[in-house]
Amino acid sequence: MKKLYKVSIKPHRLLLVLALVFSTHLCWSQDMNVSGTVTSGDDGMGIPGALVAVKGTTNSVATDIDGNYTISAPLNAVLQFSFIGYQSQEVTVTGNTVNVVLQEEAQELNEVVIVGYGAQRKEAVTGSVVSIKGDAIREVPAPNITQALQGRLAGVEINQTSSQPGASMQIRIRGARSLTASNNPLIVLDGIPFPGSLTDISTDDIKSIDVLKDASATAIYGSRGANGVILITTNRGTLGQKAKFTYSSYYGVRNVFSDYPMMGAAKYAKLRADAGMFSNGIDESDDINTDWQDLFYRTGTVENHHFNVSGGSATGSYSFSTTYYKDEGVIPLQDYERFSLVSSLDQQIGNYVRVGFNTNNNYSITNGSTLGTYGVLSMSPLANPYNEDGSWKRTVSMPLDEQWVYSRDIMNNLGDSFLDQNKAFASYNTVYGEVKIPGVEGLKYRLNLGGNIRMSTGGTYTGEGVFSTNPDTPSTATINNSFNSNWAVENILSYDRTFGGKHTINAIALYSAQENFFNSSSISAREIPSDAFQFFNLGQAQGEITINPANQSYQKSGLVSYMGRLMYSYDDRYMVSATFRSDASSRLAPGHQWHSYPAVSAGWNIANESFMNGLDEISLLKLRVGYGETSNQAVDPYKTLGLLSTRPYNFGGDFVTGYYVSELPNPNLGWEFSKTWNYGLDFGLFNNRLSGTLEYYVQNTNNVLLGVNLPPTAGVGSYTANIGETQNKGFELSLKGLILDNPNGVTWSAGFNLYSNKNKLTALASGQQEDEANWWFVGKPINVIYDYNRLGLWQEGDPYLDILEPGGNVGMIKVEYTGDYNEDGTPTRAIGPDDRQVLDVNPDFQGGFNTNVNYKNFDLGIVGGFQSGGILISTLYGSTGYLNMLNGRRGNVDVDYWTPENTDVRYPKPGGITSGDNPKYGSTLSYFDASYVKIRTITLGYTFNQDFIKKVGIDKLRLYTTVQNAFVLYSPYHKETGLDPEPNSYGNQNAAVTDAYQSRLLTVGTNTPATRTFMLGLNLTF
């Protein structure tokens, strides 16, 4: 018989039990917003694009550009964090904030790249994008980004345009497209178009740089991205990170890489005797041997100090940094100094709102930018710079020339009698607000506001008699000012969601507007009453004060844009991206201001297909193809309105100014646009121990913006029109490899890139085949030389010298004859202008390489670059430089010239037939094989043992030494001259004759000489 038990529960106790059960059920089932950040265990920086998923559900989100996320999940749910290249983690939700640090997986080289208004895993990118991290950039201690990037990125050609301290460099992404409009890429700093100079950005503040190269990638930035886009992301703080302080510093000395190779006294005296044209001047003697460069150059110094404090709370992060950089050049009175202040703040407000700002401010001082070396190099080595009492002479006299004496002592003692200075202040600012739309997971609205200004002021002052042979030459002064402002507003609606773990959608809609304003002015004056005034009070000038209208400028322009982009990925195997954008530019004519263009790209991750299972050697194999259209409106504002110029004249005894039309208006001026196909293959082998990218592209540019010259009978010189077509095509190869992975403490990695771009002009105005004045020829590259083709020198017994070169002499330059011949084989005419030819200056291919070796606490890094083919223009050796006249009038470049006993040489007979003061066809002596292989940087570092330094509160301490511009491994130009084979001037700079070459061509001229720098550096974190 069963025993029955009666359980009695009082009513108030039953209610309590039910309440506990119900509340527990709510805690387990009710979702809440969980936020946090996903950071890298390697550098503590946020990881964009990391996947955050609620385990057992389809609910997932991706982290934003800073590694932040917000996801809905119940208490005690398990969040899964994953990202390619990092070990996955699972964390149980115990509150509203979950921060995770992911550790890198060994032998994994995949990356996250910024693609404009968002980030993607490299595996999912379908456009042409190349990236480099901030740490890799800082492997080359450099004052600006361009120097650190040179030779590091395939398809990104960076050339030196000046070797002076603080100078910027020329950037071309996949070649030049336009003839007269800008070929410069768009710079985007922390999401907002950047109107300033790259010299304003310190490399210490860079987190990463991503370069968008093809139209399918750049179309999202519309017309501004026609020449490629460089996305710069600066360092930011990290959520949940305690305050971290870092200090980086280096100090170095600069010496001349190689003196310009001028003749010494003995060889120069022989040259003068062989030429038989000049005898010694009153200050010259054959027993004098003056090394003018040794008397002029100084040992330069370079130093950099960077301080940063960063950190964050559970809902916000911050970063503040300041940098001081100074570069004292090897030319006296020439230096560059920069002060930078950069900060950012990000703050989460509640569950849906995030706000923040970035500000980048700098102040720079540039001194001595008008100084060069021509006056030093043109001095005769036979001239004595000293008086009998040992004091400096003011001038020295050569046979036909009297020259002011340049030396570092004289330059340093100029005091207030010389000043060449420019001061610039720039402030680049971005404020953003971001709202997550409640109820629609993955939907966000973001407002970006950008406001930027850059102001510069400066001038030159040259005191009475300074740099002049006449001590009574009046003093002169010039002052110039410029102001550049820019504002931008971007409204961005984005949707980012993964469904079912396989379908990933990212959609963006944008409306933006921006306005640019630029104003500059310049005034010059003569006869400043005192050196103390310099250029700071031109109103006190006793002589003429000039305001040249050509040196004043005012520009204002605006751009309005709409854009939409959709990116879809299925199972990390099939990806497609489509972009459509419309821009309206105020610079173009009414009715032609709007232009719309599409872009589409697709990718196939073959390695993720099931039929690739078992092929463990292949880690990544992805095919990409893209097509896109972009536009260029980079002409000066008001080109549609024409141009008036001024002409002063005497009217009835009064000085008046008249106006005349110098450029016609064009009411039909429209967009220059390009169409690009891009094909890419990304691959990774052996668990990505070896990875790389191979790409091929074809880009056709139509309606090229071009100034059209008119005949004199028109009464107007020119007008701007959409006339002409160009084409660029080429290939690019990038490789990265992990050669050794810590066997016995050794790690060795290497990188290599190779690229080639071939461009040509495919059409000109009105079907014409050439524009000889601008050196543009249909079917030829944009950048060419139009000159004679030098074959060698005329020798004894050579036939037809008297026909081809009437009045010529043996030992003169022999150029190619392109005319007809008589039946007996004799030329029908003498060589003349019709024998000039189009010479391609562009290299066949170029690239760079880098390697890093780590052994225990030591690290060794080497960065190099190379170029094959092309023509290097060295004005030192040609007729434009007036330093290779071969007649003994002035200082002469050290060359092996023709004599009856020395015939197998490159350079002609001294005193032979001339054109002006130079050997006939002397311009052809400027052209050298531009090939080179050089080591740009070698760095050896040591990181102190963590256990040792932590006792004094230091997290990281590294000391290193670096050699910059170390040496040249191969270069025909360097072998002959000893000089750096890279250019240092534009075609209209640093030469005695500045109108012989097109200004767009790069040359080696009498600029500040290239230098080699030895540095000691320190990296400290605590």
mmCIF file of C-alpha atoms in Angstrom, residues 66 144 334 405 484 592 670 753 839 977 1013:
data_model
loop_
_atom_site.group_PDB
_atom_site.id
_atom_site.type_symbol
_atom_site.label_atom_id
_atom_site.label_comp_id
_atom_site.label_asym_id
_atom_site.label_seq_id
_atom_site.Cartn_x
_atom_site.Cartn_y
_atom_site.Cartn_z
ATOM 1 C CA ASP A 66 38.582 50.596 -35.769
ATOM 2 C CA ASN A 144 57.349 62.066 -45.434
ATOM 3 C CA GLN A 334 69.132 75.158 -46.327
ATOM 4 C CA VAL A 405 82.621 83.371 -54.387
ATOM 5 C CA ASN A 484 43.844 77.149 -49.145
ATOM 6 C CA HIS A 592 28.411 69.524 -69.120
ATOM 7 C CA GLY A 670 33.373 68.799 -70.112
ATOM 8 C CA ASN A 753 57.393 43.727 -56.659
ATOM 9 C CA LEU A 839 63.024 59.140 -77.892
ATOM 10 C CA THR A 977 79.583 59.794 -62.853
ATOM 11 C CA THR A 1013 72.556 59.394 -43.997
#
